[in-house]
Coordinates of C-alpha atoms in Angstrom, one line a residue:
M1 CA -136.1 34.2 47.5
N2 CA -139.6 33.7 48.8
P3 CA -140.4 30.7 51.1
V4 CA -141.7 27.6 49.4
S5 CA -145.0 26.1 50.6
F6 CA -144.9 22.3 50.3
T7 CA -148.0 20.2 50.3
D8 CA -148.2 18.1 53.5
R9 CA -147.6 14.4 53.1
E10 CA -151.1 13.3 54.0
T11 CA -152.8 15.7 51.6
L12 CA -150.5 14.7 48.8
W13 CA -151.1 11.0 49.5
K14 CA -154.8 11.5 49.3
D15 CA -154.4 13.4 46.1
M16 CA -152.4 10.5 44.7
L17 CA -155.2 8.1 45.5
G18 CA -157.9 9.9 43.6
G19 CA -159.4 13.2 42.7
A20 CA -157.7 15.9 40.7
A21 CA -154.2 14.5 41.1
A22 CA -155.1 10.9 40.2
D23 CA -153.2 11.0 36.9
W24 CA -150.0 12.7 36.0
D25 CA -148.3 13.7 32.8
V26 CA -144.8 12.8 34.2
I27 CA -143.7 10.9 37.3
V28 CA -140.0 11.0 38.1
I29 CA -138.6 8.4 40.3
G30 CA -135.5 9.6 42.2
G31 CA -134.8 12.8 44.1
G32 CA -131.2 13.4 43.2
I33 CA -129.9 16.1 40.9
T34 CA -130.8 14.2 37.8
G35 CA -134.4 13.7 38.9
A36 CA -134.6 17.2 40.1
G37 CA -133.4 18.6 36.8
I38 CA -135.9 16.4 34.9
L39 CA -138.7 17.5 37.1
R40 CA -137.8 21.2 36.6
E41 CA -137.8 20.9 32.9
A42 CA -141.1 18.9 32.8
V43 CA -143.0 21.4 34.9
R44 CA -141.4 24.3 33.0
L45 CA -142.9 22.8 29.8
G46 CA -146.3 22.7 31.4
Y47 CA -146.5 19.0 32.3
R48 CA -148.3 18.0 35.4
S49 CA -145.4 16.4 37.3
L50 CA -144.7 14.4 40.4
L51 CA -141.4 13.3 41.9
I52 CA -141.0 10.5 44.5
E53 CA -137.9 9.6 46.4
Q54 CA -137.4 6.6 48.7
R55 CA -135.1 8.4 51.1
D56 CA -134.2 12.1 51.8
F57 CA -133.9 14.2 48.7
A58 CA -130.2 14.1 47.5
W59 CA -129.5 11.2 49.8
G60 CA -127.3 9.3 47.3
S61 CA -124.6 10.6 45.0
S62 CA -126.1 14.0 44.9
S63 CA -124.8 14.7 48.4
R64 CA -121.7 12.6 48.2
S65 CA -120.0 13.9 45.0
S66 CA -116.7 15.8 44.8
K67 CA -118.8 19.0 44.8
M68 CA -117.3 20.0 41.4
V69 CA -119.2 21.5 38.5
H70 CA -116.8 21.0 35.6
G71 CA -116.6 20.5 31.8
G72 CA -114.5 17.4 32.0
L73 CA -110.9 17.7 31.0
R74 CA -110.7 14.0 30.5
Y75 CA -113.6 14.1 28.1
L76 CA -111.8 16.7 26.1
A77 CA -108.5 14.7 26.2
A78 CA -110.5 11.7 24.9
G79 CA -111.8 13.8 21.9
Q80 CA -115.3 14.1 23.2
F81 CA -115.6 17.8 22.1
S82 CA -119.4 18.0 21.9
L83 CA -119.8 16.5 25.4
T84 CA -117.2 18.9 26.8
R85 CA -118.8 21.9 25.1
H86 CA -122.2 21.1 26.5
A87 CA -120.9 20.5 30.0
L88 CA -119.0 23.8 29.9
Q89 CA -122.0 25.7 28.7
E90 CA -124.1 24.2 31.5
R91 CA -121.3 25.2 34.0
E92 CA -121.4 28.8 32.8
K93 CA -125.2 28.8 33.0
L94 CA -125.2 27.5 36.6
I95 CA -122.6 30.1 37.6
R96 CA -124.9 32.9 36.1
E97 CA -128.2 31.6 37.5
A98 CA -127.0 30.4 40.9
P99 CA -123.9 32.5 41.8
R100 CA -124.2 31.9 45.5
L101 CA -124.4 28.1 45.0
V102 CA -122.0 27.6 42.1
Q103 CA -118.8 29.5 42.3
R104 CA -115.5 29.5 40.3
L105 CA -112.5 27.8 41.8
G106 CA -108.9 28.0 40.6
Y107 CA -107.2 24.8 39.7
Y108 CA -103.5 24.2 39.2
F109 CA -102.2 21.4 36.9
P110 CA -98.5 20.9 37.8
L111 CA -96.1 19.9 35.1
Y112 CA -93.5 17.3 36.2
R113 CA -90.7 16.1 34.0
G114 CA -91.6 12.8 32.3
Q115 CA -95.3 13.0 33.1
W116 CA -98.1 13.1 30.6
P117 CA -99.2 15.4 29.0
P118 CA -96.1 17.4 28.2
R119 CA -96.2 21.2 28.4
L120 CA -97.2 21.9 24.8
A121 CA -100.0 19.3 24.8
A122 CA -101.3 20.6 28.1
G123 CA -101.3 24.2 26.9
A124 CA -103.3 23.2 23.9
L125 CA -105.8 21.3 26.1
F126 CA -106.4 24.2 28.4
W127 CA -106.6 26.7 25.4
L128 CA -109.3 24.6 23.9
Y129 CA -111.1 24.1 27.2
D130 CA -111.4 27.8 27.6
R131 CA -112.4 28.3 24.0
L132 CA -115.3 25.8 24.3
A133 CA -116.4 27.6 27.5
G134 CA -116.3 31.0 25.9
I135 CA -113.9 32.4 28.4
R136 CA -110.1 32.9 28.9
D137 CA -109.1 31.9 32.3
H138 CA -106.0 29.7 31.9
R139 CA -102.4 30.8 32.2
R140 CA -99.0 29.3 32.6
V141 CA -97.4 29.8 36.1
G142 CA -94.0 29.2 37.4
N143 CA -92.6 27.3 40.4
A144 CA -92.6 30.4 42.6
E145 CA -96.3 30.9 42.4
L146 CA -96.9 27.2 43.1
A147 CA -94.6 27.4 46.2
R148 CA -96.7 30.3 47.5
Q149 CA -100.0 28.6 46.9
F150 CA -99.0 25.1 48.2
N151 CA -96.6 24.9 51.1
G152 CA -94.5 21.7 51.0
L153 CA -95.2 20.9 47.3
D154 CA -92.8 18.4 45.7
T155 CA -90.5 20.5 43.5
D156 CA -88.4 17.6 42.2
G157 CA -88.7 17.8 38.4
L158 CA -91.4 20.5 38.6
N159 CA -91.7 22.7 35.6
G160 CA -94.4 25.1 36.5
A161 CA -98.1 24.5 36.0
F162 CA -101.2 25.6 34.1
Y163 CA -103.8 27.5 36.1
Y164 CA -107.5 27.4 35.0
T165 CA -110.9 27.6 36.6
D166 CA -113.8 25.3 37.0
A167 CA -116.5 25.5 39.6
V168 CA -117.7 24.0 42.9
T169 CA -121.1 23.7 44.6
D170 CA -122.8 22.4 47.6
D171 CA -124.3 19.5 45.7
A172 CA -127.2 18.7 48.1
R173 CA -128.2 22.4 48.4
L174 CA -128.2 22.7 44.6
T175 CA -130.5 19.7 44.3
L176 CA -132.9 21.2 46.9
R177 CA -132.8 24.5 45.1
V178 CA -133.8 22.9 41.9
L179 CA -136.6 21.0 43.6
Q180 CA -137.9 24.2 45.3
E181 CA -138.0 25.9 41.9
S182 CA -140.1 23.1 40.6
V183 CA -142.5 23.3 43.5
R184 CA -142.9 27.0 42.8
Q185 CA -143.9 26.2 39.3
G186 CA -146.5 23.6 40.3
A187 CA -144.7 20.3 40.7
S188 CA -145.4 17.9 43.5
L189 CA -142.8 16.1 45.6
R190 CA -142.9 13.2 48.1
N191 CA -139.9 11.6 49.8
Y192 CA -139.9 8.3 51.7
T193 CA -142.1 7.0 49.0
R194 CA -140.8 4.0 47.1
A195 CA -141.7 2.8 43.6
N196 CA -142.2 -0.9 44.1
R197 CA -143.2 -1.9 40.6
L198 CA -143.9 -0.4 37.2
L199 CA -147.3 -0.8 35.7
R200 CA -147.7 -1.8 32.0
E201 CA -150.6 -1.8 29.6
Q202 CA -150.2 -3.1 26.1
G203 CA -146.5 -3.3 26.5
R204 CA -145.9 0.2 27.7
V205 CA -145.3 1.7 31.1
C206 CA -148.4 3.5 32.3
G207 CA -147.7 4.1 36.0
L208 CA -146.3 2.5 39.1
L209 CA -147.2 1.0 42.4
A210 CA -145.9 3.3 45.2
E211 CA -145.5 2.7 48.9
D212 CA -145.3 5.2 51.7
L213 CA -142.3 3.9 53.7
E214 CA -143.5 5.6 56.9
S215 CA -147.1 4.2 57.0
G216 CA -146.8 1.2 54.7
Q217 CA -149.7 2.4 52.6
Q218 CA -149.6 1.6 48.9
A219 CA -151.1 3.5 45.9
T220 CA -151.4 3.0 42.2
L221 CA -150.1 6.1 40.4
R222 CA -150.8 6.5 36.7
A223 CA -148.8 8.7 34.3
R224 CA -148.3 9.3 30.6
V225 CA -144.5 9.1 31.2
V226 CA -142.5 7.5 34.0
I227 CA -138.8 8.4 34.2
N228 CA -136.4 6.3 36.2
A229 CA -133.8 8.7 37.6
T230 CA -132.6 6.5 40.4
G231 CA -129.0 6.2 39.4
A232 CA -127.4 3.2 41.0
W233 CA -130.8 1.7 41.8
A234 CA -132.0 1.9 38.2
D235 CA -132.1 -1.8 37.5
R236 CA -134.3 -2.6 40.6
L237 CA -137.5 -1.8 38.6
G238 CA -136.8 -4.2 35.8
N239 CA -136.3 -1.4 33.3
A240 CA -136.7 -2.9 29.8
A241 CA -134.4 -0.2 28.4
L242 CA -131.5 -1.9 30.2
A243 CA -132.2 -5.1 28.3
G244 CA -131.0 -7.4 31.1
M245 CA -127.9 -5.3 31.9
K246 CA -127.0 -4.7 35.5
I247 CA -125.8 -1.4 37.0
R248 CA -122.4 -1.7 38.5
P249 CA -122.2 0.9 41.3
Q250 CA -118.9 2.7 41.8
R251 CA -117.8 4.5 45.0
G252 CA -115.7 7.6 45.2
S253 CA -114.4 8.4 48.7
H254 CA -113.0 11.7 50.0
L255 CA -111.2 12.5 53.2
V256 CA -111.3 15.8 55.0
V257 CA -108.4 17.4 57.0
S258 CA -108.2 20.6 58.9
A259 CA -107.1 23.6 56.8
D260 CA -104.9 24.7 59.7
R261 CA -103.0 21.4 59.3
F262 CA -103.0 21.2 55.5
P263 CA -104.0 24.6 54.0
V264 CA -104.8 25.2 50.3
S265 CA -106.7 28.1 48.7
S266 CA -107.1 26.5 45.3
A267 CA -107.4 23.0 43.8
I268 CA -104.4 21.1 42.6
F269 CA -104.1 17.9 40.5
L270 CA -102.0 15.0 41.6
L271 CA -101.0 11.7 40.2
H272 CA -101.3 8.7 42.4
P273 CA -97.9 6.9 42.7
A274 CA -99.4 3.4 42.5
D275 CA -101.7 3.6 39.6
G276 CA -101.3 6.9 37.9
R277 CA -104.9 8.1 38.5
R278 CA -105.4 11.8 38.8
L279 CA -106.8 13.1 42.1
F280 CA -107.5 16.5 43.6
V281 CA -106.6 18.4 46.7
Y282 CA -109.0 21.3 47.1
P283 CA -110.6 23.7 49.7
W284 CA -114.1 23.1 50.9
E285 CA -116.1 24.9 53.6
G286 CA -113.0 25.9 55.5
R287 CA -111.4 22.4 55.2
T288 CA -109.1 20.6 52.8
V289 CA -110.4 17.7 50.8
I290 CA -108.4 14.9 49.2
G291 CA -110.2 12.7 46.7
T292 CA -111.4 10.7 45.1
T293 CA -111.1 6.9 44.9
D294 CA -113.0 5.1 42.1
I295 CA -113.8 1.5 43.1
R296 CA -116.6 -1.0 42.7
H297 CA -119.2 -0.6 45.5
G298 CA -120.3 -4.1 46.4
R299 CA -122.2 -3.2 49.5
D300 CA -125.9 -2.8 50.1
L301 CA -127.0 0.3 48.3
D302 CA -129.6 1.1 51.0
T303 CA -126.8 1.5 53.6
A304 CA -124.9 4.8 53.5
A305 CA -121.6 4.3 51.7
S306 CA -118.4 4.8 53.8
M307 CA -114.6 4.9 53.2
T308 CA -112.6 1.8 53.9
A309 CA -109.2 1.7 55.6
A310 CA -107.7 0.8 52.2
E311 CA -109.2 3.9 50.6
L312 CA -107.8 6.0 53.4
R313 CA -104.3 4.7 52.9
Y314 CA -104.7 5.2 49.1
L315 CA -105.6 8.8 49.5
L316 CA -103.0 9.6 52.1
A317 CA -100.4 8.0 49.8
A318 CA -101.4 10.4 47.0
A319 CA -101.0 13.4 49.3
E320 CA -97.7 12.2 50.5
R321 CA -96.4 11.9 46.9
L322 CA -97.3 15.5 46.2
F323 CA -96.5 17.0 49.6
P324 CA -93.6 14.8 50.8
G325 CA -92.3 17.2 53.5
D326 CA -95.1 17.1 56.0
P327 CA -98.1 15.2 54.5
P328 CA -101.3 14.6 56.4
K329 CA -101.4 11.6 58.6
P330 CA -104.4 9.4 59.6
A331 CA -104.7 11.3 62.9
D332 CA -105.2 14.5 60.9
V333 CA -108.4 13.2 59.2
I334 CA -111.5 14.8 60.7
S335 CA -114.2 13.3 58.4
S336 CA -114.9 11.6 55.1
W337 CA -117.7 10.9 52.7
S338 CA -118.3 8.4 50.0

């Protein structure tokens, strides 16, 4: 892939203030994967497009996800067939278009006596999941294969598992890749630039007031369309589309342990013994990840999220339930992200 030539910050700022780049067809606020994807589509369709981000690109959820590119088994289980089909089609497209960034990973769904779903229902679920994706990757496996794959796995009541595939990615790298493709096609980017206020004329948004967070300079940017892709920050701009609703940020925390201490070569589902939530243990960059929590994030959004001691205990308890023989301990944790 050829190097990307980015416009320097000062030149782009001057272009924002006047001249050829004074007006835009589309301004996207937010440099995560959602904003990056919107920008790519906008410039691909020929729109003169700008994206601004108040921190580093992919600073928020787009560098702190579970790294999974999946169709959403829970969506399928809830009867959301169209959503699942669309997500699976997009997964397959990403695997084809970015094979070095998005790669298949095997998942094991263990079947324990008395747990939902029962074997026949689970089999139907995975058959339909593959059917919607246009592939056939799932199969039934016995306890012997599980024992080979996962040393110390709880075998009490275990009745085999279903194996299937989804995908994983380096979420931040994928976001940057999409932004780079947009720049190649003519889009403009600027980080550490905050949208302070939307501008309106005759009841419709016509631009925004932007601030360079390094210099303190401000500029009025005009556009035919302004798209708020700021995720958890979406209600800060007084978006009329939210009709007074407030975003309730959620936090998902993950802990990382050494693969030497807790080795896995595929992902495996586990049920938390306290609340029945499904979590994953999976390999990532030569380490093993356990996650994720799903709790309300009541902290300042402009401060990097971090795992609490309670979340650490919660995730270790889940691992202990699935691997009771020699589960990871707090001293085995080498890092975390949220």
